[in-house]
Short mmCIF file of C-alpha atoms in Angstrom, two decimals:
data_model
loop_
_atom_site.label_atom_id
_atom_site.label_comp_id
_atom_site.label_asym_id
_atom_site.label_seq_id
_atom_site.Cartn_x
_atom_site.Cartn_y
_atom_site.Cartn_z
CA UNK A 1 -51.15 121.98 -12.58
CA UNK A 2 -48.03 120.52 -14.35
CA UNK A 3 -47.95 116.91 -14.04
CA UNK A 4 -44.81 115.99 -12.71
CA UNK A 5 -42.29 113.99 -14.76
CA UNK A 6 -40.59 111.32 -13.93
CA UNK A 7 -37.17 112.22 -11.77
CA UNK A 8 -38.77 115.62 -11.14
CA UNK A 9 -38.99 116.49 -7.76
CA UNK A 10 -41.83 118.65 -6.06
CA UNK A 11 -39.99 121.98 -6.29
CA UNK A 12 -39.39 121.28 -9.83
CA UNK A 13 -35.76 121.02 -10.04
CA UNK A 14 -34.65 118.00 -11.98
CA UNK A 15 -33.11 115.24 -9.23
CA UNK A 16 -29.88 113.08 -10.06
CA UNK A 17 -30.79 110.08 -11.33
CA UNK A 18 -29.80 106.84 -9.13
CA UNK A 19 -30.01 103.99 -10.22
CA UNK A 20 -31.56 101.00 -8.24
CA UNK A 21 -28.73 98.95 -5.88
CA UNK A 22 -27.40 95.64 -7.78
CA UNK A 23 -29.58 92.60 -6.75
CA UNK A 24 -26.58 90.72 -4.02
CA UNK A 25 -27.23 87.04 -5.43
CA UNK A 26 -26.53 84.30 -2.88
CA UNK A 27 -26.55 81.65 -4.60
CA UNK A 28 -25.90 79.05 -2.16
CA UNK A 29 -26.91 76.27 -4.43
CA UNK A 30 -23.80 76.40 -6.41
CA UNK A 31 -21.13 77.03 -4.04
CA UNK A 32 -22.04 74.12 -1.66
CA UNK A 33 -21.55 71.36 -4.30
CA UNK A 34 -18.40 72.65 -5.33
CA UNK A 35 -16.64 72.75 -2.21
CA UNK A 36 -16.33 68.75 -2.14
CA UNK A 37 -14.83 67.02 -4.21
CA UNK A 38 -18.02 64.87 -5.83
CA UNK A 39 -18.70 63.37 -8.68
CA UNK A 40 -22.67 61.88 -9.04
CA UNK A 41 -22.33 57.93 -9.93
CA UNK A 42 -24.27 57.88 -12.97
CA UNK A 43 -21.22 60.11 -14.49
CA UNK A 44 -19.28 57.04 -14.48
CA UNK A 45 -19.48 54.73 -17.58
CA UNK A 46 -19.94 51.35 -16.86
CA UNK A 47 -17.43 48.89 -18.19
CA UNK A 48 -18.11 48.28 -21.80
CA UNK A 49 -17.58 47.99 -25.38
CA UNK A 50 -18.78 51.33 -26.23
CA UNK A 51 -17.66 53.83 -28.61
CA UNK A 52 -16.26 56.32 -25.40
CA UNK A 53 -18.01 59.19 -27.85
CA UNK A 54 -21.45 57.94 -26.87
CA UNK A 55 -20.69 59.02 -22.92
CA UNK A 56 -18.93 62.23 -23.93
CA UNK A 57 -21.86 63.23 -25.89
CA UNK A 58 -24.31 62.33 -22.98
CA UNK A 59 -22.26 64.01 -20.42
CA UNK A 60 -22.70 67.36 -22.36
CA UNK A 61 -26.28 66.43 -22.32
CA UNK A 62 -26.21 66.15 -18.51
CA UNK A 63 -24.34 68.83 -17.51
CA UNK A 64 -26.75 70.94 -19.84
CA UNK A 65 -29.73 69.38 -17.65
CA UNK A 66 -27.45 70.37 -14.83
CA UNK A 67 -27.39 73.91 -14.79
CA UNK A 68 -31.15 74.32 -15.57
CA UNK A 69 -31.62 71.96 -12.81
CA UNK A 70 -29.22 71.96 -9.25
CA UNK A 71 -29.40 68.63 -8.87
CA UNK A 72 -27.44 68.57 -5.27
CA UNK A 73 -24.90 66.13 -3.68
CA UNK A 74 -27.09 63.20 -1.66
CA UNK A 75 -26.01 59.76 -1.30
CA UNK A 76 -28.22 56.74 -0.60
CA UNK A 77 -29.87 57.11 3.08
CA UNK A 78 -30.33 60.53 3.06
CA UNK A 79 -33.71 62.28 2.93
CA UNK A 80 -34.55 64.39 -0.12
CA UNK A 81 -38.02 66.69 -0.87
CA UNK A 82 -38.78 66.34 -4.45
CA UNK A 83 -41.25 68.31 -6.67
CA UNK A 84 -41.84 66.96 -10.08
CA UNK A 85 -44.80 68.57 -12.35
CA UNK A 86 -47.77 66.40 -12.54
CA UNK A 87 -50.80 66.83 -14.55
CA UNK A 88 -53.19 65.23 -12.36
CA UNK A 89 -52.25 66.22 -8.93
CA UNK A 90 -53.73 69.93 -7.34
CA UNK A 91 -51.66 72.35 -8.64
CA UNK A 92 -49.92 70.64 -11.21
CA UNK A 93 -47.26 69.88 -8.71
CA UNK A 94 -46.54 66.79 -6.81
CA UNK A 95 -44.22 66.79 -3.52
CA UNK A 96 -42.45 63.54 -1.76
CA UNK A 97 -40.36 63.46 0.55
CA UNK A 98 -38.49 60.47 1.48
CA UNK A 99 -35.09 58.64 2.39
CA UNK A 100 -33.37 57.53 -0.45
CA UNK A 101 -33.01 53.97 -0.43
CA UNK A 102 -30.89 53.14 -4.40
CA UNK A 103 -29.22 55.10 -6.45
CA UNK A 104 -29.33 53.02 -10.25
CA UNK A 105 -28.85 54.09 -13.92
CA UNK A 106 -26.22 55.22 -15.77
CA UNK A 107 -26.23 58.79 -17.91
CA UNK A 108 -29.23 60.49 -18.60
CA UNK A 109 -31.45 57.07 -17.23
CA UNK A 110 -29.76 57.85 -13.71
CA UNK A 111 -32.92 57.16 -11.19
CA UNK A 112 -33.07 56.92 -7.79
CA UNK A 113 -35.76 55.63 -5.26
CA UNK A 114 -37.34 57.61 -2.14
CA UNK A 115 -39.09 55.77 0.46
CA UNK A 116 -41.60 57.09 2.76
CA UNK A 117 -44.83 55.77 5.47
CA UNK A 118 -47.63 57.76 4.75
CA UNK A 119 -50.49 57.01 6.96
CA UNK A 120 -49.32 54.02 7.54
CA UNK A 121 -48.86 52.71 3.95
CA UNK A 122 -45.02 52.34 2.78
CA UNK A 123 -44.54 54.08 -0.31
CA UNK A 124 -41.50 53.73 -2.72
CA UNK A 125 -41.14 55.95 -6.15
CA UNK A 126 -38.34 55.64 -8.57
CA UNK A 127 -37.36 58.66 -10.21
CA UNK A 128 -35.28 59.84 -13.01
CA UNK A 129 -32.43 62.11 -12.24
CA UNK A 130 -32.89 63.69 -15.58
CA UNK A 131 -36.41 64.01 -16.33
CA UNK A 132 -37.89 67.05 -17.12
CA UNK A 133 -40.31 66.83 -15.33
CA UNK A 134 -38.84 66.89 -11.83
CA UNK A 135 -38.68 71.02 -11.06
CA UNK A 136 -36.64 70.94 -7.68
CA UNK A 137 -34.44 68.68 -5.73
CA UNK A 138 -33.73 69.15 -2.03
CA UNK A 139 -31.14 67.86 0.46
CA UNK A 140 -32.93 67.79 4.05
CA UNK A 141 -30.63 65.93 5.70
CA UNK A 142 -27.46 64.73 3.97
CA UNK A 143 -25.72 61.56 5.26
CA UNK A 144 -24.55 58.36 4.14
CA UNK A 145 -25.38 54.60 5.50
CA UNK A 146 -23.58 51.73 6.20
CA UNK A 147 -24.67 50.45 3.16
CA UNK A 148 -25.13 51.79 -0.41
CA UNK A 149 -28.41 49.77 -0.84
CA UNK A 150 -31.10 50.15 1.80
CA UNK A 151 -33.67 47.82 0.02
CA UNK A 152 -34.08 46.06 3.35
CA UNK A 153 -35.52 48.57 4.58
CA UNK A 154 -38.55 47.16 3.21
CA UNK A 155 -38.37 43.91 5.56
CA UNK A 156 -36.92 46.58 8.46
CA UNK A 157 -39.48 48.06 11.10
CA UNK A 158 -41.45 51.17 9.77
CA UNK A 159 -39.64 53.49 12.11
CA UNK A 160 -37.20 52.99 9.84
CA UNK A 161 -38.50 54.05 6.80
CA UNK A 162 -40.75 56.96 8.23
CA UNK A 163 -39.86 60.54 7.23
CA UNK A 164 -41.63 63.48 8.91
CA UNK A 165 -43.57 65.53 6.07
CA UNK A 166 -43.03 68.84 7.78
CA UNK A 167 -39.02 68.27 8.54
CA UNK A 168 -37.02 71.51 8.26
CA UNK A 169 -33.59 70.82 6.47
CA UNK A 170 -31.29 70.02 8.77
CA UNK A 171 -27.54 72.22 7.65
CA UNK A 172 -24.91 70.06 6.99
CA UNK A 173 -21.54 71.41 6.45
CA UNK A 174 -19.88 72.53 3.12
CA UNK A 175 -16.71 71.20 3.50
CA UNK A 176 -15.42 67.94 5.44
CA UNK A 177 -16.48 64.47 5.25
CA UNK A 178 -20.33 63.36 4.92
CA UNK A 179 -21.44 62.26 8.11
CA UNK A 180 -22.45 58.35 8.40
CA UNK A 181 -25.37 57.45 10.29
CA UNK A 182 -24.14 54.29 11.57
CA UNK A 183 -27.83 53.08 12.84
CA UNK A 184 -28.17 49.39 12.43
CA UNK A 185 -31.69 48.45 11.70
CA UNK A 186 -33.86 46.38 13.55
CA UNK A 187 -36.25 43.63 11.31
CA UNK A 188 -39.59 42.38 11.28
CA UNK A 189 -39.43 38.78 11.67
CA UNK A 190 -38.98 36.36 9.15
CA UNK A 191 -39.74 35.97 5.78
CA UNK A 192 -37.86 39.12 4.25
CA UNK A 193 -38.25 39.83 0.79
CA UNK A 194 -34.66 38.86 0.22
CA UNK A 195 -32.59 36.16 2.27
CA UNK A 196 -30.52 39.68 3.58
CA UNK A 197 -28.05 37.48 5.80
CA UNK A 198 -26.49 35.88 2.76
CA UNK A 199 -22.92 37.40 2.14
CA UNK A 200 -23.95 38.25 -1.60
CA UNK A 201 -26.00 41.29 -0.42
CA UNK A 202 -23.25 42.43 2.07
CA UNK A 203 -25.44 44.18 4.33
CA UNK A 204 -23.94 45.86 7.58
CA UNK A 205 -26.75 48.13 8.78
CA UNK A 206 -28.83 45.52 10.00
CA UNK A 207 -29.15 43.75 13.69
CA UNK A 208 -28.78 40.57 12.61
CA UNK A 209 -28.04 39.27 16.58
CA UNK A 210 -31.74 39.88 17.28
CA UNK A 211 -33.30 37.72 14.78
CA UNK A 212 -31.10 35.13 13.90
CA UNK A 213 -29.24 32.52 15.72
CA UNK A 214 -25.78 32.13 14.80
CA UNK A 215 -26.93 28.41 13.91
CA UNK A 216 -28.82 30.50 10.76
CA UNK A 217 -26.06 33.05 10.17
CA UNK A 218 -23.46 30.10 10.04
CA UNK A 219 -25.62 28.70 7.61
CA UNK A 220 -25.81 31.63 5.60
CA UNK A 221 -22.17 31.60 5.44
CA UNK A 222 -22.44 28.36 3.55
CA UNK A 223 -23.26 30.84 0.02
CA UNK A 224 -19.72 33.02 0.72
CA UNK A 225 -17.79 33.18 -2.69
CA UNK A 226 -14.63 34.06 -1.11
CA UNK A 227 -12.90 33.63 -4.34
CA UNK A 228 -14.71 36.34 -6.01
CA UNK A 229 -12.75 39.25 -4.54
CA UNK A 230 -9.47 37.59 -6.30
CA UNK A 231 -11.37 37.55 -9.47
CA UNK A 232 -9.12 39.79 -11.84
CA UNK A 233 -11.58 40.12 -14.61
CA UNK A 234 -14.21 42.01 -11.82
CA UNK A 235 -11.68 44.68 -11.36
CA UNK A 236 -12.70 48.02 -12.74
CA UNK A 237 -10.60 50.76 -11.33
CA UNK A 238 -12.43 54.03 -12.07
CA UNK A 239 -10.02 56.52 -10.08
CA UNK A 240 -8.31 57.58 -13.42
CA UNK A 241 -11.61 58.16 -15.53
CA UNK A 242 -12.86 59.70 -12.11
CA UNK A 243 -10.42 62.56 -11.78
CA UNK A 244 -10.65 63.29 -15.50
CA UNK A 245 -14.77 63.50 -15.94
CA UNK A 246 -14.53 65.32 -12.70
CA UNK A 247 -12.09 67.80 -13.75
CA UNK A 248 -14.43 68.13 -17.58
CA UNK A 249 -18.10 68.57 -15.47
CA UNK A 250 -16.57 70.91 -12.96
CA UNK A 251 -15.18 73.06 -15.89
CA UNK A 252 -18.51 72.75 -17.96
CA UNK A 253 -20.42 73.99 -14.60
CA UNK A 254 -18.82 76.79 -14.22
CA UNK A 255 -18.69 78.10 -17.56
CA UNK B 1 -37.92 -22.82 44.84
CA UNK B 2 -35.01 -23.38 42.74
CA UNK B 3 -33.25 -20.24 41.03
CA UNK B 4 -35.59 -18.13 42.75
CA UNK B 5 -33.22 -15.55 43.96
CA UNK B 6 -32.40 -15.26 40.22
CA UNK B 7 -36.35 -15.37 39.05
CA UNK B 8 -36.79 -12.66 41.65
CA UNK B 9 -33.67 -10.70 40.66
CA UNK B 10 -34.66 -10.93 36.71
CA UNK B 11 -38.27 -10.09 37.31
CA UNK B 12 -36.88 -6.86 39.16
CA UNK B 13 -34.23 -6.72 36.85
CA UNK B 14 -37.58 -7.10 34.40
CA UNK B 15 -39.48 -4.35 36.22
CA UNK B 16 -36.76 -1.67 36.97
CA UNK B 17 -36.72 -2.11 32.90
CA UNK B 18 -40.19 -1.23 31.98
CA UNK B 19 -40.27 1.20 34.65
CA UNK B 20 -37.17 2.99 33.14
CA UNK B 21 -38.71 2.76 29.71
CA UNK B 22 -41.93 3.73 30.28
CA UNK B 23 -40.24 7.08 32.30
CA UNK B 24 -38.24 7.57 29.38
CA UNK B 25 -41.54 7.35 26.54
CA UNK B 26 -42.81 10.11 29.06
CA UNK B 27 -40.22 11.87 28.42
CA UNK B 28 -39.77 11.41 24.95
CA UNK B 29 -43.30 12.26 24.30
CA UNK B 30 -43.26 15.12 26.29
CA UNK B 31 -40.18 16.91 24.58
CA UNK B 32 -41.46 15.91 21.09
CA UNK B 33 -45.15 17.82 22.19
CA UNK B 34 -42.78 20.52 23.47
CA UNK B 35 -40.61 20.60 20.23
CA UNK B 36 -43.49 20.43 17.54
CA UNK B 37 -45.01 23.17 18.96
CA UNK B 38 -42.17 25.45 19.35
CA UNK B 39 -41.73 24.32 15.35
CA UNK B 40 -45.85 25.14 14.71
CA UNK B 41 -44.78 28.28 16.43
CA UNK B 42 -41.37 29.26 14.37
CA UNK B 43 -43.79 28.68 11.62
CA UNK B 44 -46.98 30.70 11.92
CA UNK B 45 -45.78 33.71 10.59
CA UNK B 46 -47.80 36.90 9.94
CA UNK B 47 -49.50 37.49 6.62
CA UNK B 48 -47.89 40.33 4.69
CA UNK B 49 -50.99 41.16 2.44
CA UNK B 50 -53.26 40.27 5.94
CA UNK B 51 -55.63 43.77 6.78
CA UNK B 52 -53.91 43.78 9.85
CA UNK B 53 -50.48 44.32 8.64
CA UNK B 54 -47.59 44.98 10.91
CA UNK B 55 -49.50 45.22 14.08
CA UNK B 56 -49.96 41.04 12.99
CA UNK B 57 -46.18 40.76 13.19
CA UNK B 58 -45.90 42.19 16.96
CA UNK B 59 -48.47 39.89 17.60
CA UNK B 60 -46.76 37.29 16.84
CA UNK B 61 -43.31 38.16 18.13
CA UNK B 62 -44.82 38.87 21.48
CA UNK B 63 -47.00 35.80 21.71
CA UNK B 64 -44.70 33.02 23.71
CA UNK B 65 -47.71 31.46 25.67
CA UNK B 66 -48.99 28.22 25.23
CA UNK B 67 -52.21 29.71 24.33
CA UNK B 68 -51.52 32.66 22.10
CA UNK B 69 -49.54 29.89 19.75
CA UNK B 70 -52.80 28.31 19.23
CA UNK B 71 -55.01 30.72 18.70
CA UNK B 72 -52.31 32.38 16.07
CA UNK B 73 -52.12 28.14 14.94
CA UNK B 74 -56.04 28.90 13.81
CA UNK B 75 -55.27 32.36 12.04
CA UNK B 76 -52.58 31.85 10.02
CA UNK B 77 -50.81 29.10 7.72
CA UNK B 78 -47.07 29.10 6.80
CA UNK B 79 -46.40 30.01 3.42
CA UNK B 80 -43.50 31.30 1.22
CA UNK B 81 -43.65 34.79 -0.61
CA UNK B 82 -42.50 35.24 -3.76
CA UNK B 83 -41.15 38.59 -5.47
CA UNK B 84 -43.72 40.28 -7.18
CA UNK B 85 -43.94 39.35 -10.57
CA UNK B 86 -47.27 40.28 -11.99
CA UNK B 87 -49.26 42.62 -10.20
CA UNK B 88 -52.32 41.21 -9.14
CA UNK B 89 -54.10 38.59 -10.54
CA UNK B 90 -56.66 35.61 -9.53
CA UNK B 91 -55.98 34.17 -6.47
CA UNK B 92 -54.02 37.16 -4.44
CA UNK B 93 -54.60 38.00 -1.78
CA UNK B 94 -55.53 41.76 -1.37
CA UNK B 95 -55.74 44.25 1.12
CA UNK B 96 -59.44 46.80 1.45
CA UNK B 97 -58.51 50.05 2.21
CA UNK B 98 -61.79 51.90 2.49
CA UNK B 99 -63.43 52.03 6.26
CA UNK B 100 -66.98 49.77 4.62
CA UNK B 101 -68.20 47.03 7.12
CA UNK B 102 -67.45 44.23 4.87
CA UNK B 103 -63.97 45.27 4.19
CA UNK B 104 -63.24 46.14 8.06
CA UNK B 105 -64.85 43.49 9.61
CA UNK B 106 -62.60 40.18 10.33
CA UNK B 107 -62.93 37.11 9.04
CA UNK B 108 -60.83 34.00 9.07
CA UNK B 109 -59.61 34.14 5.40
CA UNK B 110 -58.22 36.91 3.68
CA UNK B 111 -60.11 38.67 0.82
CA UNK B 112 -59.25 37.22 -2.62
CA UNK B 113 -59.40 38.12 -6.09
CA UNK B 114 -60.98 35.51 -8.52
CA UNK B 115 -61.44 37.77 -11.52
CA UNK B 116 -59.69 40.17 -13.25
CA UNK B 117 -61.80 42.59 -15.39
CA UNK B 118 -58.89 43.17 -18.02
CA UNK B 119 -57.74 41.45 -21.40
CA UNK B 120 -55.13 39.49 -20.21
CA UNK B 121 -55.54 38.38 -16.40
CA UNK B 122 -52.98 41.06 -14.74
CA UNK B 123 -54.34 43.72 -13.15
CA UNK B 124 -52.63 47.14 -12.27
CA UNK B 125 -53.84 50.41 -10.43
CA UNK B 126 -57.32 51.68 -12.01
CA UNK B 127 -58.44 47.98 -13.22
CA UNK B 128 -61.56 46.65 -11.71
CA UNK B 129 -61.03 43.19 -9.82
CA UNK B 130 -63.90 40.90 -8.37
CA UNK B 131 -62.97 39.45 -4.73
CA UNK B 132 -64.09 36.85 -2.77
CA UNK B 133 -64.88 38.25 0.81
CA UNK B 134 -66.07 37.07 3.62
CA UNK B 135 -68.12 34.10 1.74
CA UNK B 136 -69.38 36.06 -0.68
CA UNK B 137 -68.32 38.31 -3.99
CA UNK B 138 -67.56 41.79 -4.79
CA UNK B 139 -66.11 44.26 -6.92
CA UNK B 140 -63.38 46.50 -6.13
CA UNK B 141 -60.74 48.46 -7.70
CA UNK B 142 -57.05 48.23 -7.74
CA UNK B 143 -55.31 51.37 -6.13
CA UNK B 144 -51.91 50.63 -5.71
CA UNK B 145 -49.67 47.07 -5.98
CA UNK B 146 -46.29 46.15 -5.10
CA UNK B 147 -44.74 45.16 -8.28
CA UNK B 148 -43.15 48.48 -9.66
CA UNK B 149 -44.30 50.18 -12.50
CA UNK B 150 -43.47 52.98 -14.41
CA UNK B 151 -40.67 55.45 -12.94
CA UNK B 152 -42.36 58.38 -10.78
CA UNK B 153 -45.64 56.51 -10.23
CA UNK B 154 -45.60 55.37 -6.67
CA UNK B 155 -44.95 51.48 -5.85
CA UNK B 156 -46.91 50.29 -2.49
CA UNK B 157 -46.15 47.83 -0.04
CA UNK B 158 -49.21 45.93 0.12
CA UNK B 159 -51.85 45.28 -2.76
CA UNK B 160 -54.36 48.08 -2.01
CA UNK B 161 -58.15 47.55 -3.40
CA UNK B 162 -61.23 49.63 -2.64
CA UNK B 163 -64.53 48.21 -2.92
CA UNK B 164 -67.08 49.36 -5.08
CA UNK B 165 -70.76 49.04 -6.53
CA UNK B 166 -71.26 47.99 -10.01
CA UNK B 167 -71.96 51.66 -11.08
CA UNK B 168 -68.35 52.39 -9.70
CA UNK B 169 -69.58 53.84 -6.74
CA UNK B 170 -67.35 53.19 -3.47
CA UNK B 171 -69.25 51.68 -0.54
CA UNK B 172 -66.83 52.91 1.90
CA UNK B 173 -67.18 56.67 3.33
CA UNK B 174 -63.13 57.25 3.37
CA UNK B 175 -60.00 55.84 2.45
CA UNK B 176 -57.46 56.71 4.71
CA UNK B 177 -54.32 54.88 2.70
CA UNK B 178 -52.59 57.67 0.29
CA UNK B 179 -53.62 56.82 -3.55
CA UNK B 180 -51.73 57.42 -6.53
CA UNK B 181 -52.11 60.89 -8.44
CA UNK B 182 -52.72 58.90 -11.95
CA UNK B 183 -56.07 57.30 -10.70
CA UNK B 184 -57.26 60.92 -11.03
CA UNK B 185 -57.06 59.55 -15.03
CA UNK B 186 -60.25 58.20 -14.79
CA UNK B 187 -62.14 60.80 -13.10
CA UNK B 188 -64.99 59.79 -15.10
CA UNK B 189 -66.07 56.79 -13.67
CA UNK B 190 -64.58 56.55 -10.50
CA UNK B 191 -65.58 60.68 -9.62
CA UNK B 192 -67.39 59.73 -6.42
CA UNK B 193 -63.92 57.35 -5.43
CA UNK B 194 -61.31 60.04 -5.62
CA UNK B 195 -63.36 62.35 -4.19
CA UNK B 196 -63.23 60.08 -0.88
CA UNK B 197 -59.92 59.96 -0.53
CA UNK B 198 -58.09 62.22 1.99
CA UNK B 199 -54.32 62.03 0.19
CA UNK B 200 -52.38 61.42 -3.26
CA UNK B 201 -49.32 60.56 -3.36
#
C-alpha cells in the first residue's frame, strides 16, 4: 500500500492545491478609539520649564507602549477590568475591577485609581498606565461624572462605590458624545475625609441638601477665592498643543 | 393700714414677678437640657476604624430617640480624624478581621495597638503588631492599612489586623475581608494564615 502524499487524493490523482481562507481580523480595539476625537490627559505636558525634547522623546516612548498595549478611552467614573501579571497571586495573574475614581501623572508615570467593595471591605489600587506589568485594560461601562475627581466617594455610601465582579460590558457607542451619569451621591454623615463642601474641591456630584444645612454650606462659602478665576498667571490654554500632539499620536498609531 | 393698697399691689406686683421668673428658669432650663443634648447628639459620631463599620453610621443616623442618644452617648466619644499619615502605629485603633471570639465579641473600647514589632514604630501590611483587646494583650498581624503604598498594591479603607499565636498561627478559622496578593511573600511563616483566607485582592 502506497502511503498517500500530501495533496493526493484517494484515487491518486494529484488535487489543486488551495490554500487556507485569509484569517478576517476584527479588530475592534483599534477602530473604536479612533472614531473620537481623544487625546489621554497624561499626553499633555504640564506647564513648565522643560526642554519640550524631554516630552517628545517620552511620547514616542508611549505610543510605543501603546500599540503593544490598547490602552482604551475611559474617563474618571467609569468602570474598568484590569489584569496586571502578579507573581504571587494563582496564576500569575491578578484581576480588579472597579470604577475609576482619579486619573494623575503625567507621561509614562500616568496612573489611575480603581475603586471597588469586596465583601464588604472598600478597596482602592493605583495603577500605572504604563507599566509593564498590566497585560489588559477593559472599558465595561464608559461614562463620565459630574466631576473629574470622585475621591469622595470614599466618605459617599458604599452603594456607591460597589462594582459587580461578574458585570458584562455594557456597549457604548463609537461615535457621539460620552454619556454623563449625572447621579449625585448621597454621604455618610459627618466627618468626611475632606471638608468636600468647601468651593476649593468644586464638587457637583454630591447631595449636599441632605446633610448639610445651608447655615454649614453658607459657611463653607466663607473659603471661596473668587478672585482666582481672574488670575492671569493660572491660565494655561492647551487647545493649540492639543490639536498638534493629537494630530503626531494619531499618525504614530497608525503607522 | 396706711399705703396698703400699694403694699398689696407691690407684693402682687412682687409675686406676679417671681412667678414669671421662676416660669421662665423652667423654661430656660428646659431648652438648655433640650439643646445640649441635641449638641451630645450632633456629636457622637460613628467610629470609622470601630468593628462595626458602616452599619455604626445607620445607627446613628436613625437613632432620634431620647434613649438611643444615650445609649450611643456610652459607646462612642467625638473625635477628629486625621489623613493617614503613617500607617499604623501605637495607639490606633485597628479593626480584627478573622471570625475568633475575642476579635468578634464586643466590648466597650476598640482594640488598640501598643507595640509595633518593626525597627522604627510604623507598621505596614505583613508586620506583626501587639494589641490591647478586650483588657488584655495579643498579637496580630497587619493585612491591609489606609495610608497608600506602593502603586498596584491595594490601599484599604479601614486598618485590617488578624490575630495570631506567637508561632504565627491564626486563632481565627476564616477571614472573610479580601487580603492583599503580596502577603503571599511570607508564605513561610504565616502558611497556616493565607491558607484561611477565602480572597486576594
Amino acid at each position: 500500500m502506497r502511503r498517500l502524499a500530501q495533496g493526493e487524493c484517494d484515487d491518486g490523482k494529484p488535487t489543486k492545491f488551495t490554500p487556507p481562507p485569509k484569517p478576517v481580523i476584527i479588530d475592534k480595539t483599534q477602530s473604536e478609539a479612533s472614531l473620537r476625537k481623544f487625546l489621554s490627559p497624561e499626553f499633555i505636558p504640564p506647564r513648565q520649564r522643560i526642554n519640550p525634547l524631554k516630552f517628545s522623546i517620552e511620547r514616542k516612548d508611549m505610543i510605543q507602549r501603546r500599540k503593544v498595549l490598547n490602552i482604551p478611552e475611559f474617563y474618571v467614573g467609569s468602570v474598568l477590568a484590569v489584569t496586571m501579571a502578579d507573581p504571587h497571586a494563582s496564576g500569575k495573574t491578578n484581576r480588579f475591577m472597579g470604577i475609576c475614581i482619579q486619573r494623575g501623572g503625567h507621561g509614562l508615570g500616568a496612573t489611575f485609581v480603581l475603586r471597588n467593595i469586596i465583601d464588604g471591605q472598600g478597596v482602592e489600587i493605583c495603577y500605572e498606565m504604563y507599566s509593564p506589568r498590566l497585560q489588559q485594560l477593559e472599558v465595561l461601562k464608559l461614562e463620565k461624572r459630574l466631576d473629574n475627581n470622585l475621591m469622595y466617594l470614599r466618605d459617599a455610601l458604599p452603594e456607591y462605590s460597589t462594582v459587580n465582579l461578574d458585570m458584562k460590558p455594557v456597549p457604548h457607542s463609537v461615535t457621539g458624545d460620552v454619556p454623563v451619569n449625572k447621579t449625585r451621591v448621597r454621604m455618610r454623615p459627618k466627618p468626611w475625609s475632606k471638608r468636600w463642601e468647601r468651593p476649593k474641591y468644586n464638587v457637583q456630584g454630591i447631595r449636599f441638601d441632605l446633610c448639610l444645612s445651608p447655615e454649614k454650606l453658607e459657611h463653607a462659602q466663607t473659603w471661596a477665592e473668587p478672585w482666582r478665576e481672574y488670575d492671569m498667571l493660572k491660565e494655561y490654554d492647551t487647545t493649540a498643543l492639543e490639536e498638534r500632539i493629537l494630530k503626531e499620536v494619531q499618525t504614530e498609531m497608525s503607522k | 393700714m396706711h399705703a396698703s393698697p400699694a403694699n398689696l399691689f407691690s407684693s402682687l406686683v412682687f409675686s406676679s414677678l417671681l412667678l414669671s421668673c421662676l416660669v421662665l428658669s423652667c423654661l430656660v432650663l428646659s431648652c438648655l437640657l433640650l439643646s445640649c443634648l441635641l449638641l451630645s447628639s450632633h456629636k457622637v459620631q460613628p467610629l470609622r476604624n470601630s468593628n462595626k463599620g458602616p452599619s455604626m453610621a445607620l445607627i446613628s443616623r436613625s437613632c432620634s430617640g431620647f434613649l438611643a442618644q444615650l445609649s450611643s452617648l456610652t459607646h462612642h466619644k467625638a473625635f477628629s480624624v486625621s489623613a493617614a499619615t503613617a500607617a499604623i502605629q501605637k495607639m490606633t485603633r485597628v479593626r480584627v478581621v478573622d471570625n475568633s471570639p475575642l476579635g468578634s465579641t464586643p466590648w466597650h473600647r476598640a482594640p488598640r495597638v501598643i507595640h509595633v514589632y518593626t525597627k522604627n514604630g510604623v507598621g505596614k501590611v505583613g508586620d506583626r503588631v501587639l494589641l490591647a483587646i478586650k483588657g488584655g494583650k495579643k498579637k496580630a498581624l497587619i493585612v491591609g492599612h489606609k495610608m497608600p503604598g506602593k502603586r498596584m498594591n491595594p490601599r484599604f479603607d479601614s486598618n485590617n489586623v488578624v490575630l495570631i499565636e506567637d508561632n504565627g498561627n491564626p486563632t481565627g478559622t476564616r477571614i472573610k475581608v479580601p487580603l492583599p496578593t503580596h502577603l503571599r511573600e511570607m508564605e513561610g511563616d504565616y502558611s497556616k494564615l493565607l491558607a484561611i483566607a477565602s480572597r486576594f485582592v
